Every structure is written in structure tokens, then in C-alpha cells.
Amino acid sequence: MFKSSNFDKLLDKATSNLRLDPDWPTILQICDLIRQNDCSPKYAVASVKKKLYSQNPHQAMFALLTLESIVKNCGSGVHDEVTSKGFCEMLRDLVKTTQHENLRNKILELIQAWAFAFRNTPKYRAVQDTVNILKAEGYKFPALKESDAMFSADTAPEWADGEVCHRCRVAFSLIVRRHHCRACGQVFCQQCSSKTSTLPKFGIEKEVRVCDACYDKVSRPPTS
Ligand SMILES: O=P(O)(O)O[C@@H]1[C@H](O)[C@H](OP(=O)(O)O)[C@@H](O)[C@H](O)[C@H]1O
Ligand SMILES: [Zn+2]
Ligand SMILES: [Zn+2]
């Protein structure tokens, strides 16, 4: 798991208890790793979650700021992780148990912003449920800043399933292996996805597999 150890190093750096202010460049590097699929959202969120329980208030706050950034920048893979019942219960538990007022307020701010951002996504309802429970328990939420709930970052599409190549319809088998285009997320045979490209619009700076159609699109000179 080389890639995740690279992630671990960056996360330790971003949440170092020797710091007094957030290490934004490192936090953004962490986002890039996740956006490029160099670290799985599940592994990333689980690692940040551990840091939230640090006794050092700076370290816990930096972990929270890292969590806020990966939710804003890394798309649905991360959203699936932070909106699970278990993760929401963990945040609710932290709100109740933390000794630090600023940490509690930051968690309340995040849960409220996510509930607003995911208000039209039924599968993420655990977040709104958590807001409702905390309100019923008397916690005061800060005023919602809608800007906090805008996740504008463009992220690569989820990979489609499929038994045949999306382009030439050949059936996958032990011989005809399945591959995915990182630009459209569709599934292809080797012949139809033999090219690579960077995908800066998704924060992918390294060469990744793309299908012929996406290759033509991304390598066509921008129309002047
Ligand atoms: O090689 P396999 O054991 O078939 O596994 C496939 C590879 O991991 C492909 O990666 P790639 O797209 O980078 O080739 C991936 O797109 C497919 O979903 C997997 O089934
Ligand atoms: Zn094909
Ligand atoms: Zn494609």
C-alpha cells in the first residue's frame, strides 16, 4: 500500500501537533491524492477519523479542516463515507464528548453544511437526521453559510459496470479484460481504451487510461 503510506505522511504533516495554523498546501495535496485515485476515499476518511480523537486540540482541529476539504473537493466517494450512519454517530459522539468549544462548533457547522448540500440526496439522509437529533438535544448550530455547502470541485465520474465493451460491444472474458476510462467512467476492452491522458479538469495530473472517444475530446486543440 505504498500510495497510502504517501497519504499517511501527508496526513501526519497536515495534522502535526507542532503546528499552530493549518497547513493548507498539504491539505490540498491530500485532496489531489484522493481525486487521482492514489488513495481510496474509505482509507482516507478512516485515517482522518482517527485524528479527530486526538487529545491535542490543534491536531483534532486540523483533522477536521482536512475532513472539510476532502468533502468539498473529492466527490461522491468521500460523501458516501462521511454520510454513513456510523460516521454520523461518531460526529454526534464527538459533539457531546469534546472539551473544546471551537471543535464542537466546527463539527456542528460541518454537519449542518453537509445536510444542506445533500438535502436532495435521500441516501445521505443520516446527516439531516443527525442535525435534527442534535437540535432536539439543545445544541445551537451556527448560522448556515450557503457558500460552505457548495461543492463545486469537478471530480472524475464513478466507474460503470458492464459485461461488454461500451464502444465495440465485445464480451469480456478471461482473455478480453475489462478496463475503465477515467474521463467518462465507462467500461472498455483494451483495444478501445489503449490511450492515456492527463485530466486536469478532474485534478488528475498523471497519465491515466482513457477511451478513444474521450482521448479525441481531451486532445483536440481548444477551438479558438
Ligand atoms: O485486470 P483485471 O483483473 O480485469 O482488473 C481490471 C483492472 O483493474 C482495470 O483497471 P484499468 O482500467 O486501469 O485497466 C479496471 O478498470 C477493471 O474494472 C478491473 O476489472
Ligand atoms: Zn472495445
Ligand atoms: Zn471515455
PDB file of C-alpha atoms and ligand atoms in Angstrom:
ATOM      1  CA  MET A   1       0.000   0.000   0.000  1.00  0.00           C
ATOM      2  CA  PHE A   2       2.815   2.427  -0.964  1.00  0.00           C
ATOM      3  CA  LYS A   3       0.321   5.036  -2.099  1.00  0.00           C
ATOM      4  CA  SER A   4      -1.484   5.079   1.225  1.00  0.00           C
ATOM      5  CA  SER A   5       1.824   5.495   3.115  1.00  0.00           C
ATOM      6  CA  ASN A   6       2.373   8.619   0.989  1.00  0.00           C
ATOM      7  CA  PHE A   7      -1.099   9.662   2.132  1.00  0.00           C
ATOM      8  CA  ASP A   8      -0.226   8.807   5.748  1.00  0.00           C
ATOM      9  CA  LYS A   9       2.864  11.033   5.603  1.00  0.00           C
ATOM     10  CA  LEU A  10       0.852  13.956   4.220  1.00  0.00           C
ATOM     11  CA  LEU A  11      -1.893  13.496   6.807  1.00  0.00           C
ATOM     12  CA  ASP A  12       0.633  13.388   9.656  1.00  0.00           C
ATOM     13  CA  LYS A  13       2.152  16.594   8.283  1.00  0.00           C
ATOM     14  CA  ALA A  14      -1.231  18.332   7.897  1.00  0.00           C
ATOM     15  CA  THR A  15      -2.296  17.373  11.430  1.00  0.00           C
ATOM     16  CA  SER A  16       1.057  17.833  13.165  1.00  0.00           C
ATOM     17  CA  ASN A  17       0.543  18.986  16.732  1.00  0.00           C
ATOM     18  CA  LEU A  18       3.646  21.155  16.325  1.00  0.00           C
ATOM     19  CA  ARG A  19       1.681  23.494  14.058  1.00  0.00           C
ATOM     20  CA  LEU A  20      -0.373  26.437  15.238  1.00  0.00           C
ATOM     21  CA  ASP A  21      -2.003  27.230  11.877  1.00  0.00           C
ATOM     22  CA  PRO A  22      -3.500  24.961   9.147  1.00  0.00           C
ATOM     23  CA  ASP A  23      -1.102  23.589   6.518  1.00  0.00           C
ATOM     24  CA  TRP A  24      -3.359  24.311   3.523  1.00  0.00           C
ATOM     25  CA  PRO A  25      -0.852  23.286   0.796  1.00  0.00           C
ATOM     26  CA  THR A  26      -0.545  19.838   2.381  1.00  0.00           C
ATOM     27  CA  ILE A  27      -4.306  19.574   2.843  1.00  0.00           C
ATOM     28  CA  LEU A  28      -4.746  20.307  -0.880  1.00  0.00           C
ATOM     29  CA  GLN A  29      -2.106  17.685  -1.748  1.00  0.00           C
ATOM     30  CA  ILE A  30      -4.172  15.206   0.261  1.00  0.00           C
ATOM     31  CA  CYS A  31      -7.219  16.170  -1.832  1.00  0.00           C
ATOM     32  CA  ASP A  32      -5.249  15.624  -5.044  1.00  0.00           C
ATOM     33  CA  LEU A  33      -4.169  12.120  -3.946  1.00  0.00           C
ATOM     34  CA  ILE A  34      -7.801  11.156  -3.403  1.00  0.00           C
ATOM     35  CA  ARG A  35      -9.027  12.814  -6.606  1.00  0.00           C
ATOM     36  CA  GLN A  36      -6.364  10.908  -8.589  1.00  0.00           C
ATOM     37  CA  ASN A  37      -7.430   7.626  -7.011  1.00  0.00           C
ATOM     38  CA  ASP A  38      -3.992   7.331  -5.409  1.00  0.00           C
ATOM     39  CA  CYS A  39      -5.723   6.803  -2.098  1.00  0.00           C
ATOM     40  CA  SER A  40      -9.176   5.301  -1.601  1.00  0.00           C
ATOM     41  CA  PRO A  41     -11.848   7.542  -0.056  1.00  0.00           C
ATOM     42  CA  LYS A  42     -12.557   4.813   2.503  1.00  0.00           C
ATOM     43  CA  TYR A  43      -8.933   4.668   3.646  1.00  0.00           C
ATOM     44  CA  ALA A  44      -8.628   8.465   3.655  1.00  0.00           C
ATOM     45  CA  VAL A  45     -11.751   9.096   5.720  1.00  0.00           C
ATOM     46  CA  ALA A  46     -10.892   6.306   8.175  1.00  0.00           C
ATOM     47  CA  SER A  47      -7.409   7.802   8.655  1.00  0.00           C
ATOM     48  CA  VAL A  48      -8.714  11.337   9.212  1.00  0.00           C
ATOM     49  CA  LYS A  49     -11.358   9.986  11.607  1.00  0.00           C
ATOM     50  CA  LYS A  50      -8.625   8.559  13.875  1.00  0.00           C
ATOM     51  CA  LYS A  51      -7.015  12.008  14.141  1.00  0.00           C
ATOM     52  CA  LEU A  52     -10.321  13.585  15.216  1.00  0.00           C
ATOM     53  CA  TYR A  53      -9.958  11.794  18.552  1.00  0.00           C
ATOM     54  CA  SER A  54      -6.548  13.306  19.294  1.00  0.00           C
ATOM     55  CA  GLN A  55      -6.279  14.804  22.795  1.00  0.00           C
ATOM     56  CA  ASN A  56      -4.344  17.668  21.220  1.00  0.00           C
ATOM     57  CA  PRO A  57      -6.944  20.291  20.227  1.00  0.00           C
ATOM     58  CA  HIS A  58      -4.805  21.649  17.379  1.00  0.00           C
ATOM     59  CA  GLN A  59      -4.358  18.184  15.895  1.00  0.00           C
ATOM     60  CA  ALA A  60      -8.098  17.434  16.148  1.00  0.00           C
ATOM     61  CA  MET A  61      -8.990  20.782  14.544  1.00  0.00           C
ATOM     62  CA  PHE A  62      -6.511  20.277  11.682  1.00  0.00           C
ATOM     63  CA  ALA A  63      -8.067  16.845  11.114  1.00  0.00           C
ATOM     64  CA  LEU A  64     -11.487  18.498  10.958  1.00  0.00           C
ATOM     65  CA  LEU A  65     -10.253  21.082   8.440  1.00  0.00           C
ATOM     66  CA  THR A  66      -8.758  18.246   6.361  1.00  0.00           C
ATOM     67  CA  LEU A  67     -12.101  16.416   6.516  1.00  0.00           C
ATOM     68  CA  GLU A  68     -13.920  19.597   5.408  1.00  0.00           C
ATOM     69  CA  SER A  69     -11.559  19.960   2.418  1.00  0.00           C
ATOM     70  CA  ILE A  70     -11.783  16.366   1.208  1.00  0.00           C
ATOM     71  CA  VAL A  71     -15.582  16.505   1.411  1.00  0.00           C
ATOM     72  CA  LYS A  72     -15.566  19.733  -0.651  1.00  0.00           C
ATOM     73  CA  ASN A  73     -13.008  18.571  -3.221  1.00  0.00           C
ATOM     74  CA  CYS A  74     -13.072  14.812  -3.649  1.00  0.00           C
ATOM     75  CA  GLY A  75     -16.590  13.941  -4.717  1.00  0.00           C
ATOM     76  CA  SER A  76     -19.076  11.156  -4.081  1.00  0.00           C
ATOM     77  CA  GLY A  77     -16.594   8.515  -2.896  1.00  0.00           C
ATOM     78  CA  VAL A  78     -15.856  10.675   0.145  1.00  0.00           C
ATOM     79  CA  HIS A  79     -19.502  11.747   0.502  1.00  0.00           C
ATOM     80  CA  ASP A  80     -20.526   8.089   0.752  1.00  0.00           C
ATOM     81  CA  GLU A  81     -18.095   7.635   3.665  1.00  0.00           C
ATOM     82  CA  VAL A  82     -18.947  10.721   5.740  1.00  0.00           C
ATOM     83  CA  THR A  83     -22.727  10.323   5.389  1.00  0.00           C
ATOM     84  CA  SER A  84     -22.810   6.730   6.682  1.00  0.00           C
ATOM     85  CA  LYS A  85     -24.806   6.159   9.883  1.00  0.00           C
ATOM     86  CA  GLY A  86     -21.637   5.108  11.696  1.00  0.00           C
ATOM     87  CA  PHE A  87     -19.689   8.216  10.736  1.00  0.00           C
ATOM     88  CA  CYS A  88     -22.608  10.496  11.626  1.00  0.00           C
ATOM     89  CA  GLU A  89     -22.940   8.771  15.022  1.00  0.00           C
ATOM     90  CA  MET A  90     -19.203   9.272  15.561  1.00  0.00           C
ATOM     91  CA  LEU A  91     -19.548  13.016  14.847  1.00  0.00           C
ATOM     92  CA  ARG A  92     -22.536  13.227  17.195  1.00  0.00           C
ATOM     93  CA  ASP A  93     -20.498  11.468  19.864  1.00  0.00           C
ATOM     94  CA  LEU A  94     -17.639  13.940  19.381  1.00  0.00           C
ATOM     95  CA  VAL A  95     -20.028  16.902  19.722  1.00  0.00           C
ATOM     96  CA  LYS A  96     -21.121  15.508  23.082  1.00  0.00           C
ATOM     97  CA  THR A  97     -17.738  14.493  24.454  1.00  0.00           C
ATOM     98  CA  THR A  98     -15.208  17.037  23.211  1.00  0.00           C
ATOM     99  CA  GLN A  99     -13.896  19.508  25.803  1.00  0.00           C
ATOM    100  CA  HIS A 100     -13.127  22.095  23.147  1.00  0.00           C
ATOM    101  CA  GLU A 101     -15.851  24.610  22.277  1.00  0.00           C
ATOM    102  CA  ASN A 102     -14.259  25.554  18.928  1.00  0.00           C
ATOM    103  CA  LEU A 103     -14.085  21.892  17.885  1.00  0.00           C
ATOM    104  CA  ARG A 104     -17.732  21.370  18.827  1.00  0.00           C
ATOM    105  CA  ASN A 105     -18.805  24.435  16.862  1.00  0.00           C
ATOM    106  CA  LYS A 106     -16.770  23.407  13.821  1.00  0.00           C
ATOM    107  CA  ILE A 107     -18.387  19.942  13.808  1.00  0.00           C
ATOM    108  CA  LEU A 108     -21.875  21.473  14.116  1.00  0.00           C
ATOM    109  CA  GLU A 109     -21.031  23.842  11.248  1.00  0.00           C
ATOM    110  CA  LEU A 110     -19.853  20.947   9.046  1.00  0.00           C
ATOM    111  CA  ILE A 111     -22.810  18.651   9.773  1.00  0.00           C
ATOM    112  CA  GLN A 112     -25.223  21.494   9.019  1.00  0.00           C
ATOM    113  CA  ALA A 113     -23.428  22.442   5.773  1.00  0.00           C
ATOM    114  CA  TRP A 114     -23.383  18.810   4.596  1.00  0.00           C
ATOM    115  CA  ALA A 115     -27.071  18.360   5.459  1.00  0.00           C
ATOM    116  CA  PHE A 116     -27.836  21.380   3.276  1.00  0.00           C
ATOM    117  CA  ALA A 117     -25.527  20.266   0.442  1.00  0.00           C
ATOM    118  CA  PHE A 118     -27.052  16.760   0.419  1.00  0.00           C
ATOM    119  CA  ARG A 119     -30.658  17.873   1.012  1.00  0.00           C
ATOM    120  CA  ASN A 120     -31.747  16.364  -2.325  1.00  0.00           C
ATOM    121  CA  THR A 121     -29.852  13.076  -1.923  1.00  0.00           C
ATOM    122  CA  PRO A 122     -32.038  10.622   0.014  1.00  0.00           C
ATOM    123  CA  LYS A 123     -29.239   8.089   0.540  1.00  0.00           C
ATOM    124  CA  TYR A 124     -27.369  10.736   2.573  1.00  0.00           C
ATOM    125  CA  ARG A 125     -30.317  11.443   4.920  1.00  0.00           C
ATOM    126  CA  ALA A 126     -28.328  10.312   8.013  1.00  0.00           C
ATOM    127  CA  VAL A 127     -26.726  13.777   8.076  1.00  0.00           C
ATOM    128  CA  GLN A 128     -30.030  15.658   8.331  1.00  0.00           C
ATOM    129  CA  ASP A 129     -31.194  13.121  10.919  1.00  0.00           C
ATOM    130  CA  THR A 130     -28.070  13.950  12.946  1.00  0.00           C
ATOM    131  CA  VAL A 131     -28.788  17.694  12.730  1.00  0.00           C
ATOM    132  CA  ASN A 132     -32.356  17.071  13.912  1.00  0.00           C
ATOM    133  CA  ILE A 133     -31.233  14.927  16.853  1.00  0.00           C
ATOM    134  CA  LEU A 134     -28.553  17.413  17.949  1.00  0.00           C
ATOM    135  CA  LYS A 135     -31.059  20.295  17.713  1.00  0.00           C
ATOM    136  CA  ALA A 136     -33.542  18.273  19.788  1.00  0.00           C
ATOM    137  CA  GLU A 137     -30.741  17.767  22.325  1.00  0.00           C
ATOM    138  CA  GLY A 138     -30.369  21.517  22.578  1.00  0.00           C
ATOM    139  CA  TYR A 139     -27.176  22.149  20.592  1.00  0.00           C
ATOM    140  CA  LYS A 140     -27.033  25.568  18.954  1.00  0.00           C
ATOM    141  CA  PHE A 141     -25.904  25.481  15.308  1.00  0.00           C
ATOM    142  CA  PRO A 142     -24.006  28.455  13.823  1.00  0.00           C
ATOM    143  CA  ALA A 143     -25.730  30.399  11.042  1.00  0.00           C
ATOM    144  CA  LEU A 144     -25.567  28.400   7.784  1.00  0.00           C
ATOM    145  CA  LYS A 145     -23.282  29.954   5.176  1.00  0.00           C
ATOM    146  CA  GLU A 146     -24.573  28.517   1.871  1.00  0.00           C
ATOM    147  CA  SER A 147     -21.098  29.053   0.419  1.00  0.00           C
ATOM    148  CA  ASP A 148     -19.868  26.394   2.865  1.00  0.00           C
ATOM    149  CA  ALA A 149     -22.228  23.924   1.267  1.00  0.00           C
ATOM    150  CA  MET A 150     -21.254  24.419  -2.356  1.00  0.00           C
ATOM    151  CA  PHE A 151     -19.082  21.511  -3.504  1.00  0.00           C
ATOM    152  CA  SER A 152     -18.132  22.857  -6.898  1.00  0.00           C
ATOM    153  CA  ALA A 153     -14.977  20.793  -7.488  1.00  0.00           C
ATOM    154  CA  ASP A 154     -15.322  18.739 -10.650  1.00  0.00           C
ATOM    155  CA  THR A 155     -14.491  15.091  -9.888  1.00  0.00           C
ATOM    156  CA  ALA A 156     -13.950  12.092 -12.124  1.00  0.00           C
ATOM    157  CA  PRO A 157     -17.112  10.011 -12.718  1.00  0.00           C
ATOM    158  CA  GLU A 158     -17.788   6.724 -10.893  1.00  0.00           C
ATOM    159  CA  TRP A 159     -16.898   3.620 -12.936  1.00  0.00           C
ATOM    160  CA  ALA A 160     -19.762   1.893 -14.755  1.00  0.00           C
ATOM    161  CA  ASP A 161     -20.366  -1.852 -14.617  1.00  0.00           C
ATOM    162  CA  GLY A 162     -20.785  -3.822 -17.821  1.00  0.00           C
ATOM    163  CA  GLU A 163     -20.309  -7.221 -19.416  1.00  0.00           C
ATOM    164  CA  VAL A 164     -19.394  -5.859 -22.850  1.00  0.00           C
ATOM    165  CA  CYS A 165     -17.204  -3.059 -24.168  1.00  0.00           C
ATOM    166  CA  HIS A 166     -19.103   0.227 -24.218  1.00  0.00           C
ATOM    167  CA  ARG A 167     -17.699   1.024 -27.694  1.00  0.00           C
ATOM    168  CA  CYS A 168     -17.306  -2.213 -29.692  1.00  0.00           C
ATOM    169  CA  ARG A 169     -19.651  -4.448 -27.628  1.00  0.00           C
ATOM    170  CA  VAL A 170     -17.095  -7.311 -27.415  1.00  0.00           C
ATOM    171  CA  ALA A 171     -17.945  -9.535 -24.404  1.00  0.00           C
ATOM    172  CA  PHE A 172     -15.405  -9.527 -21.542  1.00  0.00           C
ATOM    173  CA  SER A 173     -13.814 -12.872 -20.667  1.00  0.00           C
ATOM    174  CA  LEU A 174     -10.614 -14.316 -19.233  1.00  0.00           C
ATOM    175  CA  ILE A 175      -8.962 -13.220 -22.456  1.00  0.00           C
ATOM    176  CA  VAL A 176     -10.808  -9.965 -23.127  1.00  0.00           C
ATOM    177  CA  ARG A 177     -10.089  -7.961 -19.985  1.00  0.00           C
ATOM    178  CA  ARG A 178     -12.295  -5.125 -18.668  1.00  0.00           C
ATOM    179  CA  HIS A 179     -10.837  -1.607 -18.332  1.00  0.00           C
ATOM    180  CA  HIS A 180     -12.275   1.763 -17.316  1.00  0.00           C
ATOM    181  CA  CYS A 181     -11.909   5.163 -18.916  1.00  0.00           C
ATOM    182  CA  ARG A 182     -11.116   7.725 -16.193  1.00  0.00           C
ATOM    183  CA  ALA A 183     -12.739  10.541 -18.174  1.00  0.00           C
ATOM    184  CA  CYS A 184     -16.223   9.098 -18.807  1.00  0.00           C
ATOM    185  CA  GLY A 185     -16.163   6.192 -16.331  1.00  0.00           C
ATOM    186  CA  GLN A 186     -17.389   3.740 -18.957  1.00  0.00           C
ATOM    187  CA  VAL A 187     -16.031   0.163 -19.290  1.00  0.00           C
ATOM    188  CA  PHE A 188     -13.993  -0.808 -22.378  1.00  0.00           C
ATOM    189  CA  CYS A 189     -11.804  -3.528 -23.884  1.00  0.00           C
ATOM    190  CA  GLN A 190      -8.074  -2.929 -24.273  1.00  0.00           C
ATOM    191  CA  GLN A 191      -8.397  -2.047 -27.960  1.00  0.00           C
ATOM    192  CA  CYS A 192     -10.923   0.739 -27.267  1.00  0.00           C
ATOM    193  CA  SER A 193      -9.065   2.215 -24.285  1.00  0.00           C
ATOM    194  CA  SER A 194      -5.400   1.824 -25.176  1.00  0.00           C
ATOM    195  CA  LYS A 195      -4.546   5.527 -24.838  1.00  0.00           C
ATOM    196  CA  THR A 196      -3.761   7.647 -21.774  1.00  0.00           C
ATOM    197  CA  SER A 197      -4.148  11.319 -20.945  1.00  0.00           C
ATOM    198  CA  THR A 198      -3.942  13.706 -18.002  1.00  0.00           C
ATOM    199  CA  LEU A 199      -7.325  15.032 -16.871  1.00  0.00           C
ATOM    200  CA  PRO A 200      -6.591  18.422 -15.254  1.00  0.00           C
ATOM    201  CA  LYS A 201     -10.308  19.258 -15.031  1.00  0.00           C
ATOM    202  CA  PHE A 202     -10.598  16.402 -12.516  1.00  0.00           C
ATOM    203  CA  GLY A 203      -7.352  17.240 -10.744  1.00  0.00           C
ATOM    204  CA  ILE A 204      -5.602  14.253 -12.381  1.00  0.00           C
ATOM    205  CA  GLU A 205      -2.102  15.398 -13.378  1.00  0.00           C
ATOM    206  CA  LYS A 206      -0.721  11.950 -14.250  1.00  0.00           C
ATOM    207  CA  GLU A 207      -1.416   9.941 -17.434  1.00  0.00           C
ATOM    208  CA  VAL A 208      -4.437   7.697 -16.892  1.00  0.00           C
ATOM    209  CA  ARG A 209      -6.355   5.313 -19.145  1.00  0.00           C
ATOM    210  CA  VAL A 210      -8.999   6.954 -21.370  1.00  0.00           C
ATOM    211  CA  CYS A 211     -11.234   5.565 -24.106  1.00  0.00           C
ATOM    212  CA  ASP A 212     -10.740   6.564 -27.748  1.00  0.00           C
ATOM    213  CA  ALA A 213     -13.706   8.946 -27.743  1.00  0.00           C
ATOM    214  CA  CYS A 214     -12.515  10.778 -24.612  1.00  0.00           C
ATOM    215  CA  TYR A 215      -8.955  10.815 -25.944  1.00  0.00           C
ATOM    216  CA  ASP A 216     -10.166  12.614 -29.081  1.00  0.00           C
ATOM    217  CA  LYS A 217     -12.096  15.095 -26.942  1.00  0.00           C
ATOM    218  CA  VAL A 218      -9.304  15.933 -24.494  1.00  0.00           C
ATOM    219  CA  SER A 219      -6.501  16.016 -27.085  1.00  0.00           C
ATOM    220  CA  ARG A 220      -8.417  18.165 -29.624  1.00  0.00           C
ATOM    221  CA  PRO A 221      -6.911  21.692 -29.529  1.00  0.00           C
ATOM    222  CA  PRO A 222      -9.392  24.051 -27.801  1.00  0.00           C
ATOM    223  CA  THR A 223     -11.417  25.779 -30.517  1.00  0.00           C
ATOM    224  CA  SER A 224     -10.102  29.354 -30.621  1.00  0.00           C
TER     225      SER A 224
HETATM  226  O1  LIG B   1      -7.187  -6.514 -14.747  1.00  0.00           O
HETATM  227  P1  LIG B   1      -8.419  -7.042 -14.055  1.00  0.00           P
HETATM  228  O2  LIG B   1      -8.153  -8.098 -13.046  1.00  0.00           O
HETATM  229  O3  LIG B   1      -9.507  -7.382 -15.054  1.00  0.00           O
HETATM  230  O4  LIG B   1      -9.000  -5.815 -13.238  1.00  0.00           O
HETATM  231  C1  LIG B   1      -9.457  -4.696 -14.006  1.00  0.00           C
HETATM  232  C2  LIG B   1      -8.422  -3.600 -13.914  1.00  0.00           C
HETATM  233  O5  LIG B   1      -8.216  -3.284 -12.536  1.00  0.00           O
HETATM  234  C3  LIG B   1      -8.959  -2.371 -14.615  1.00  0.00           C
HETATM  235  O6  LIG B   1      -8.033  -1.330 -14.384  1.00  0.00           O
HETATM  236  P2  LIG B   1      -7.548  -0.452 -15.668  1.00  0.00           P
HETATM  237  O7  LIG B   1      -8.794   0.231 -16.171  1.00  0.00           O
HETATM  238  O8  LIG B   1      -6.563   0.531 -15.111  1.00  0.00           O
HETATM  239  O9  LIG B   1      -7.000  -1.414 -16.661  1.00  0.00           O
HETATM  240  C4  LIG B   1     -10.308  -1.925 -14.073  1.00  0.00           C
HETATM  241  O10 LIG B   1     -10.782  -0.839 -14.870  1.00  0.00           O
HETATM  242  C5  LIG B   1     -11.324  -3.057 -14.136  1.00  0.00           C
HETATM  243  O11 LIG B   1     -12.529  -2.672 -13.529  1.00  0.00           O
HETATM  244  C6  LIG B   1     -10.795  -4.282 -13.429  1.00  0.00           C
HETATM  245  O12 LIG B   1     -11.718  -5.357 -13.637  1.00  0.00           O
HETATM  246 ZN    ZN B   2     -13.931  -2.343 -27.365  1.00  0.00          ZN
HETATM  247 ZN    ZN B   3     -14.200   7.767 -22.021  1.00  0.00          ZN
END
